[in-house]
Tab-separated table of C-alpha atoms and ligand atoms in Angstrom:
chain	number	residue	atom	x	y	z
U	1	MET	CA	23.403	36.244	-2.954
U	2	HIS	CA	23.217	38.495	-0.241
U	3	THR	CA	24.553	35.625	2.579
U	4	GLN	CA	25.392	38.305	5.820
U	5	ASP	CA	22.535	40.664	5.241
U	6	ILE	CA	19.548	37.639	4.705
U	7	ILE	CA	20.239	35.847	8.079
U	8	THR	CA	21.122	39.603	9.854
U	9	THR	CA	17.690	39.969	8.411
U	10	ALA	CA	15.959	37.500	9.590
U	11	LYS	CA	17.898	37.208	12.924
U	12	ALA	CA	16.123	40.788	13.462
U	13	LEU	CA	12.641	39.480	12.509
U	14	VAL	CA	12.784	36.836	14.530
U	15	ALA	CA	14.433	39.307	17.613
U	16	GLU	CA	13.383	38.621	21.505
U	17	GLY	CA	9.731	40.027	22.989
U	18	LYS	CA	9.329	40.542	18.976
U	19	GLY	CA	6.392	39.695	16.033
U	20	ILE	CA	5.290	40.543	13.076
U	21	ILE	CA	2.092	43.206	11.545
U	22	ALA	CA	0.792	40.766	8.649
U	23	MET	CA	-1.296	44.106	7.188
U	24	ASP	CA	-1.245	42.954	3.428
U	25	GLU	CA	-4.451	41.741	3.168
U	26	SER	CA	-5.533	41.748	-0.428
U	27	ASN	CA	-6.994	44.036	-1.329
U	28	ALA	CA	-10.814	42.280	-2.124
U	29	THR	CA	-9.988	40.648	1.372
U	30	CYS	CA	-9.877	44.363	3.108
U	31	ASN	CA	-12.735	45.027	1.184
U	32	LYS	CA	-15.115	41.996	2.653
U	33	ARG	CA	-13.530	43.070	6.461
U	34	PHE	CA	-14.529	46.182	5.426
U	35	ALA	CA	-17.996	45.796	4.417
U	36	VAL	CA	-19.186	43.398	7.113
U	37	LEU	CA	-18.120	46.878	9.600
U	38	GLY	CA	-19.836	49.335	6.858
U	39	ILE	CA	-16.414	51.266	6.434
U	40	PRO	CA	-16.860	52.469	2.789
U	41	GLN	CA	-14.812	49.512	0.479
U	42	THR	CA	-12.024	52.359	-0.298
U	43	GLU	CA	-8.420	52.775	-2.157
U	44	GLU	CA	-8.890	55.918	0.655
U	45	ALA	CA	-10.204	53.680	3.357
U	46	ARG	CA	-7.988	51.299	2.651
U	47	ARG	CA	-4.772	53.776	2.860
U	48	THR	CA	-6.706	55.524	5.806
U	49	TYR	CA	-7.460	52.298	7.693
U	50	ARG	CA	-3.025	51.723	7.211
U	51	GLU	CA	-2.004	54.800	7.963
U	52	LEU	CA	-3.852	53.774	11.548
U	53	ILE	CA	-2.161	50.736	11.966
U	54	VAL	CA	1.777	52.378	11.296
U	55	SER	CA	1.092	55.263	12.876
U	56	THR	CA	-0.137	53.214	15.896
U	57	PRO	CA	3.100	54.359	19.128
U	58	GLY	CA	4.999	51.783	20.537
U	59	LEU	CA	4.686	49.233	18.058
U	60	ASN	CA	7.875	48.588	17.308
U	61	GLU	CA	8.576	48.636	21.321
U	62	CYS	CA	7.235	45.149	19.904
U	63	ILE	CA	6.759	44.462	16.162
U	64	SER	CA	9.665	43.597	14.670
U	65	GLY	CA	8.261	43.402	11.187
U	66	ALA	CA	5.214	44.757	8.916
U	67	ILE	CA	3.969	42.481	5.527
U	68	LEU	CA	2.727	45.429	3.169
U	69	CYS	CA	0.745	44.418	-0.519
U	70	ASP	CA	1.627	46.193	-3.299
U	71	GLU	CA	-1.007	48.542	-3.156
U	72	THR	CA	-0.257	49.328	0.027
U	73	ILE	CA	3.914	49.756	-0.580
U	74	ARG	CA	3.618	53.073	-3.470
U	75	GLN	CA	0.990	54.476	-0.821
U	76	LYS	CA	1.702	57.720	1.475
U	77	LYS	CA	0.613	58.673	5.135
U	78	ASN	CA	-1.481	62.070	5.342
U	79	ASP	CA	1.390	64.109	5.071
U	80	GLY	CA	3.269	62.769	1.873
U	81	THR	CA	5.612	60.150	4.543
U	82	PRO	CA	5.557	57.394	2.523
U	83	PHE	CA	4.658	54.332	4.263
U	84	ALA	CA	8.219	52.029	2.889
U	85	LYS	CA	10.142	55.323	4.666
U	86	ALA	CA	7.635	55.637	7.471
U	87	ILE	CA	7.449	52.233	8.748
U	88	ALA	CA	11.721	52.614	8.269
U	89	ASP	CA	11.873	54.891	10.369
U	90	CYS	CA	10.266	53.894	13.267
U	91	GLY	CA	13.192	50.806	13.673
U	92	ILE	CA	10.493	47.701	11.863
U	93	ILE	CA	10.759	46.256	8.160
U	94	LEU	CA	9.288	46.052	5.269
U	95	GLY	CA	7.775	42.913	4.110
U	96	ILE	CA	6.273	42.639	0.997
U	97	LYS	CA	3.704	39.443	-0.202
U	98	VAL	CA	4.580	38.649	-3.212
U	99	ASP	CA	2.693	35.152	-4.601
U	100	GLY	CA	-0.366	36.387	-7.115
U	101	GLY	CA	-3.132	34.500	-5.033
U	102	THR	CA	-4.577	31.441	-4.673
U	103	LYS	CA	-6.506	29.653	-7.085
U	104	ASP	CA	-8.346	25.955	-8.022
U	105	MET	CA	-5.778	23.795	-9.645
U	106	GLU	CA	-6.875	21.874	-12.939
U	107	GLY	CA	-7.102	17.834	-11.717
U	108	TYR	CA	-7.976	18.827	-8.487
U	109	PRO	CA	-11.302	19.399	-7.457
U	110	GLY	CA	-10.874	21.230	-4.803
U	111	GLU	CA	-7.746	22.380	-3.985
U	112	LYS	CA	-5.620	25.381	-4.455
U	113	ILE	CA	-2.677	26.350	-6.001
U	114	THR	CA	-0.313	30.038	-5.287
U	115	GLU	CA	-0.162	31.572	-8.344
U	116	GLY	CA	2.499	34.942	-8.982
U	117	LEU	CA	6.241	33.566	-10.249
U	118	ASP	CA	6.490	35.065	-13.509
U	119	GLY	CA	8.339	38.089	-13.305
U	120	LEU	CA	8.787	37.327	-9.922
U	121	SER	CA	12.339	38.490	-10.576
U	122	ASP	CA	11.650	41.466	-11.706
U	123	ARG	CA	9.103	42.221	-8.666
U	124	LEU	CA	11.573	41.421	-6.116
U	125	MET	CA	14.097	43.735	-7.543
U	126	GLU	CA	11.594	46.453	-7.658
U	127	TYR	CA	10.023	45.925	-4.091
U	128	SER	CA	14.140	45.665	-2.966
U	129	LYS	CA	14.703	48.853	-4.406
U	130	MET	CA	11.481	50.516	-2.297
U	131	GLY	CA	13.926	49.126	1.217
U	132	ALA	CA	11.798	46.490	1.507
U	133	ARG	CA	13.837	43.463	3.047
U	134	PHE	CA	11.711	40.717	3.142
U	135	ALA	CA	9.256	38.943	1.643
U	136	LYS	CA	6.016	36.193	1.527
U	137	TRP	CA	4.141	33.856	-0.120
U	138	ARG	CA	1.337	31.802	0.578
U	139	ALA	CA	0.257	28.657	0.227
U	140	VAL	CA	-2.577	27.065	1.518
U	141	PHE	CA	-3.901	23.613	1.152
U	142	VAL	CA	-8.063	22.880	2.092
U	143	ILE	CA	-8.378	19.313	4.825
U	144	GLY	CA	-11.459	16.486	3.187
U	145	ASP	CA	-11.961	13.858	1.880
U	146	SER	CA	-8.541	12.635	0.075
U	147	ILE	CA	-6.845	16.247	-0.166
U	148	PRO	CA	-4.283	17.366	0.417
U	149	SER	CA	-3.116	15.257	-2.427
U	150	ASP	CA	0.823	14.063	-3.068
U	151	GLY	CA	0.278	16.403	-6.037
U	152	CYS	CA	-1.261	19.114	-4.670
U	153	ILE	CA	1.142	19.853	-1.657
U	154	MET	CA	3.826	19.186	-4.332
U	155	ALA	CA	3.135	21.330	-6.789
U	156	ASN	CA	2.075	24.239	-3.977
U	157	ALA	CA	5.903	22.960	-2.977
U	158	ILE	CA	8.153	23.613	-6.084
U	159	ALA	CA	6.324	27.467	-6.113
U	160	LEU	CA	7.541	27.873	-2.795
U	161	ALA	CA	10.667	26.832	-2.872
U	162	GLN	CA	11.086	28.461	-6.308
U	163	TYR	CA	9.684	31.614	-4.528
U	164	ALA	CA	12.655	31.181	-1.722
U	165	SER	CA	15.505	30.742	-4.034
U	166	LEU	CA	14.637	34.303	-6.596
U	167	CYS	CA	14.502	35.711	-3.135
U	168	GLN	CA	17.377	34.900	-1.604
U	169	HIS	CA	18.989	36.035	-5.082
U	170	VAL	CA	17.992	39.493	-4.109
U	171	GLY	CA	18.661	40.070	-0.748
U	172	LEU	CA	15.322	39.416	0.292
U	173	VAL	CA	13.866	37.027	3.532
U	174	PRO	CA	11.792	34.311	2.359
U	175	ILE	CA	8.237	33.969	4.426
U	176	VAL	CA	7.585	30.814	3.358
U	177	GLU	CA	3.777	30.114	4.556
U	178	PRO	CA	2.844	26.475	3.550
U	179	GLU	CA	-1.330	27.026	5.248
U	180	VAL	CA	-2.990	24.043	5.991
U	181	LEU	CA	-6.865	25.425	7.261
U	182	MET	CA	-8.614	25.418	9.339
U	183	ASN	CA	-12.037	24.746	8.161
U	184	GLY	CA	-13.738	21.411	8.425
U	185	ASP	CA	-14.999	18.927	10.684
U	186	HIS	CA	-11.346	17.299	11.002
U	187	ASN	CA	-9.783	16.697	14.502
U	188	MET	CA	-6.752	17.183	15.560
U	189	HIS	CA	-4.683	14.454	14.904
U	190	ARG	CA	-5.250	15.098	10.808
U	191	CYS	CA	-4.440	18.163	11.113
U	192	LEU	CA	-1.284	16.837	12.693
U	193	ALA	CA	-0.894	14.401	10.143
U	194	GLU	CA	-1.405	16.901	7.170
U	195	THR	CA	0.567	19.452	8.642
U	196	ASP	CA	3.521	16.527	8.805
U	197	LYS	CA	3.053	16.407	5.405
U	198	VAL	CA	2.403	19.633	3.990
U	199	LEU	CA	6.055	20.093	5.926
U	200	GLN	CA	7.765	17.309	5.375
U	201	LYS	CA	7.324	17.961	1.421
U	202	VAL	CA	8.054	22.164	1.608
U	203	PHE	CA	11.474	21.640	3.447
U	204	ASN	CA	12.351	18.814	0.788
U	205	GLN	CA	12.102	20.972	-2.436
U	206	LEU	CA	13.610	23.783	-0.406
U	207	LYS	CA	16.577	21.826	0.590
U	208	LEU	CA	16.824	20.771	-3.368
U	209	GLN	CA	16.213	24.182	-4.443
U	210	ARG	CA	20.117	24.880	-2.218
U	211	VAL	CA	17.521	27.710	-0.172
U	212	ILE	CA	19.877	28.893	2.484
U	213	LEU	CA	17.798	27.776	5.503
U	214	GLU	CA	19.271	30.330	7.918
U	215	GLY	CA	17.928	32.725	5.805
U	216	ILE	CA	14.283	32.189	5.860
U	217	ILE	CA	11.773	32.009	8.190
U	218	LEU	CA	8.402	29.385	7.696
U	219	LYS	CA	5.260	30.778	8.487
U	220	PRO	CA	3.528	27.977	9.449
U	221	ASN	CA	0.102	27.122	11.300
U	222	MET	CA	-0.401	25.754	15.488
U	223	VAL	CA	-2.013	22.890	15.145
U	224	LEU	CA	-5.469	23.254	15.773
U	225	PRO	CA	-9.132	20.591	15.822
U	226	GLY	CA	-10.770	22.581	12.568
U	227	LEU	CA	-13.237	24.698	13.184
U	228	ASP	CA	-16.279	22.331	12.999
U	229	SER	CA	-14.786	19.931	15.525
U	230	HIS	CA	-16.944	18.348	18.744
U	231	ARG	CA	-13.313	18.260	19.680
U	232	GLN	CA	-12.198	21.242	21.037
U	233	GLU	CA	-8.348	20.432	22.087
U	234	THR	CA	-6.540	22.288	24.914
U	235	ILE	CA	-4.069	25.327	24.819
U	236	GLU	CA	-1.164	23.091	26.364
U	237	GLU	CA	-2.331	20.381	24.408
U	238	VAL	CA	-3.006	22.452	20.894
U	239	ALA	CA	1.018	23.694	21.994
U	240	ASP	CA	2.132	20.404	22.511
U	241	ALA	CA	0.862	19.023	18.389
U	242	THR	CA	2.826	21.835	17.432
U	243	VAL	CA	5.855	21.412	19.349
U	244	LYS	CA	5.799	18.334	18.054
U	245	CYS	CA	4.765	18.438	14.018
U	246	LEU	CA	7.756	21.700	13.490
U	247	LEU	CA	10.179	19.027	15.911
U	248	ARG	CA	9.162	16.579	13.478
U	249	ASN	CA	10.056	18.948	10.235
U	250	VAL	CA	11.176	22.440	10.289
U	251	PRO	CA	15.879	22.180	10.294
U	252	ALA	CA	17.320	23.816	13.440
U	253	GLU	CA	19.798	25.604	10.665
U	254	VAL	CA	15.993	27.903	11.226
U	255	PRO	CA	15.771	31.412	12.633
U	256	GLY	CA	12.632	31.417	13.729
U	257	ILE	CA	8.700	30.008	13.337
U	258	ALA	CA	5.836	33.317	13.172
U	259	PHE	CA	2.797	32.035	12.875
U	260	LEU	CA	0.018	32.943	10.940
U	261	SER	CA	-2.736	33.356	13.031
U	262	GLY	CA	-5.847	31.719	10.559
U	263	GLY	CA	-8.758	33.324	12.000
U	264	GLN	CA	-8.398	31.892	15.738
U	265	PRO	CA	-10.363	34.794	18.322
U	266	SER	CA	-7.467	36.789	19.477
U	267	VAL	CA	-7.059	36.118	22.960
U	268	LEU	CA	-6.697	32.787	21.991
U	269	ALA	CA	-3.383	32.629	19.818
U	270	SER	CA	-2.008	34.743	22.054
U	271	ALA	CA	-1.817	31.900	24.834
U	272	ARG	CA	-1.976	29.110	22.938
U	273	LEU	CA	1.463	30.701	21.235
U	274	ASN	CA	2.792	31.386	24.502
U	275	ALA	CA	1.071	27.685	26.370
U	276	MET	CA	4.442	26.823	23.948
U	277	ASN	CA	6.854	29.022	24.200
U	278	ALA	CA	6.075	29.212	28.643
U	279	GLN	CA	6.860	24.427	28.518
U	280	PHE	CA	9.710	23.944	25.534
U	281	LYS	CA	11.013	27.511	24.804
U	282	SER	CA	14.663	25.742	26.662
U	283	ARG	CA	14.453	23.343	24.709
U	284	LEU	CA	13.949	24.977	21.193
U	285	PRO	CA	16.852	25.623	18.124
U	286	TRP	CA	14.314	28.119	16.653
U	287	GLU	CA	12.224	31.170	17.624
U	288	LEU	CA	8.647	30.594	18.270
U	289	THR	CA	6.641	34.173	16.882
U	290	PHE	CA	3.427	36.058	15.922
U	291	SER	CA	3.319	37.146	12.430
U	292	PHE	CA	-0.852	37.802	12.564
U	293	SER	CA	-2.470	39.055	10.660
U	294	ARG	CA	-7.055	39.301	11.610
U	295	ALA	CA	-5.109	38.169	15.529
U	296	ILE	CA	-3.300	40.897	16.015
U	297	GLN	CA	-5.752	43.614	13.656
U	298	GLN	CA	-9.451	42.660	14.186
U	299	PRO	CA	-9.687	44.264	17.516
U	300	ALA	CA	-8.006	47.312	16.736
U	301	LEU	CA	-10.926	47.410	13.040
U	302	ASP	CA	-13.529	47.391	14.904
U	303	ILE	CA	-13.418	49.559	17.354
U	304	TRP	CA	-12.176	51.896	14.520
U	305	GLN	CA	-14.984	51.394	12.031
U	306	GLY	CA	-13.856	52.985	10.212
U	307	LYS	CA	-13.982	56.719	11.807
U	308	GLU	CA	-11.701	59.342	12.136
U	309	SER	CA	-13.422	59.997	16.244
U	310	GLN	CA	-12.312	55.740	17.645
U	311	VAL	CA	-8.819	55.932	15.334
U	312	VAL	CA	-6.504	56.566	19.512
U	313	ALA	CA	-8.995	53.603	20.135
U	314	ALA	CA	-8.225	52.073	17.920
U	315	GLN	CA	-4.945	52.068	18.026
U	316	GLN	CA	-4.611	51.515	21.860
U	317	THR	CA	-6.073	48.565	21.101
U	318	LEU	CA	-4.258	47.498	18.190
U	319	TYR	CA	-1.183	48.050	21.052
U	320	HIS	CA	-2.591	46.408	23.248
U	321	ARG	CA	-2.337	42.787	21.627
U	322	ALA	CA	0.951	43.798	20.603
U	323	LEU	CA	1.895	43.263	23.597
U	324	CYS	CA	-0.364	40.043	24.523
U	325	ASN	CA	1.909	38.587	22.210
U	326	SER	CA	5.300	39.878	22.539
U	327	ALA	CA	5.095	38.770	26.540
U	328	ALA	CA	3.961	34.813	24.543
U	329	ARG	CA	6.821	35.255	22.399
U	330	SER	CA	8.147	35.015	26.010
U	331	GLY	CA	6.208	32.228	27.392
U	332	LYS	CA	4.901	35.115	30.122
U	333	TYR	CA	0.888	36.560	28.846
U	334	ILE	CA	-0.780	36.027	30.876
U	335	ALA	CA	-4.947	36.509	31.101
U	336	GLU	CA	-4.660	39.840	33.449
U	337	MET	CA	-3.361	40.908	30.925
U	338	GLU	CA	-7.086	41.249	28.375
U	339	LYS	CA	-7.985	43.105	32.162
U	340	ALA	CA	-5.572	45.685	31.336
Q	1	LIG	P1	-3.918	35.754	9.810
Q	1	LIG	O1	-2.820	36.071	10.740
Q	1	LIG	O2	-5.209	36.309	10.044
Q	1	LIG	O3	-4.063	33.700	9.169
Q	1	LIG	O4	-3.485	36.289	8.815
Q	1	LIG	C1	-1.685	35.180	8.858
Q	1	LIG	C2	-2.353	36.200	6.908
Q	1	LIG	O5	-0.807	36.894	6.610
Q	1	LIG	C3	-1.963	35.164	5.872
Q	1	LIG	O6	-1.519	35.885	4.321
């Protein structure tokens, strides 16, 4: 066990003013986002895009860690520098997505189970030798008629805890990501109740499996109304419900909570994170930060569109989103920043 190392890494991931960039989209998901913009869906296009991200000037001022997928961690920049080295050289901690994706859960219509525990120890050791210091595993929960079920929540919570325990044994900080999806017409109170249930079971399992809570990062959804809910709560109401839910379920030993964005518009995701820190920061036992993919990358991707001539503008946009989210870490994000 590498207790002190993982505690130190976990704290560094949620250092003041910093958050995590998730750039670990599977090839299929990345291709889907490229297809919308007419960008070729090739390994080289994905490599070029990831080089744009990691070469963004100043990114390390706001970003503590970057989560890569298996393809990217094995790729190099144009000049031959492995991405793993380029990221570490600019002071960003290297992370890796290690789950095998979600699939339909047999016997549980409409629900998903995350795969990837088979052979996980060996893969974790390989990634650790490649320089990774933290990992990510995502479980998803759909809100619908009588779902998420206890069986689905429990199966995913057990897998998350097994993954977390294996990570800590090889010295990697596990990012534990149970995501209650935004899709649906449910209201915010339903999301609050389901997120409560999920987090309670996840922490029960983490404790049962003797995971060191000081050496994990929780990556949850914010508590939000469904995308199709007729009532969309205010930023303050979302901040209030989310913090209330986390205080009920997340032990004080956990050093930090880094939200996924889940498909929220970029500006709204920053504003909601900001509201939580502005209202509650001084009373919280853990750091509240971001581990966004879409909410930090999408505006840059929209500008890049696969064109060399757009790289600088895309990087400036990525840096700007990182800066806005960094400000939201301390409740200092203001709408005027969007005009910059
Ligand atoms: P989003 O921020 O786009 O939800 O992605 C976060 C993530 O890492 C999903 O696993």
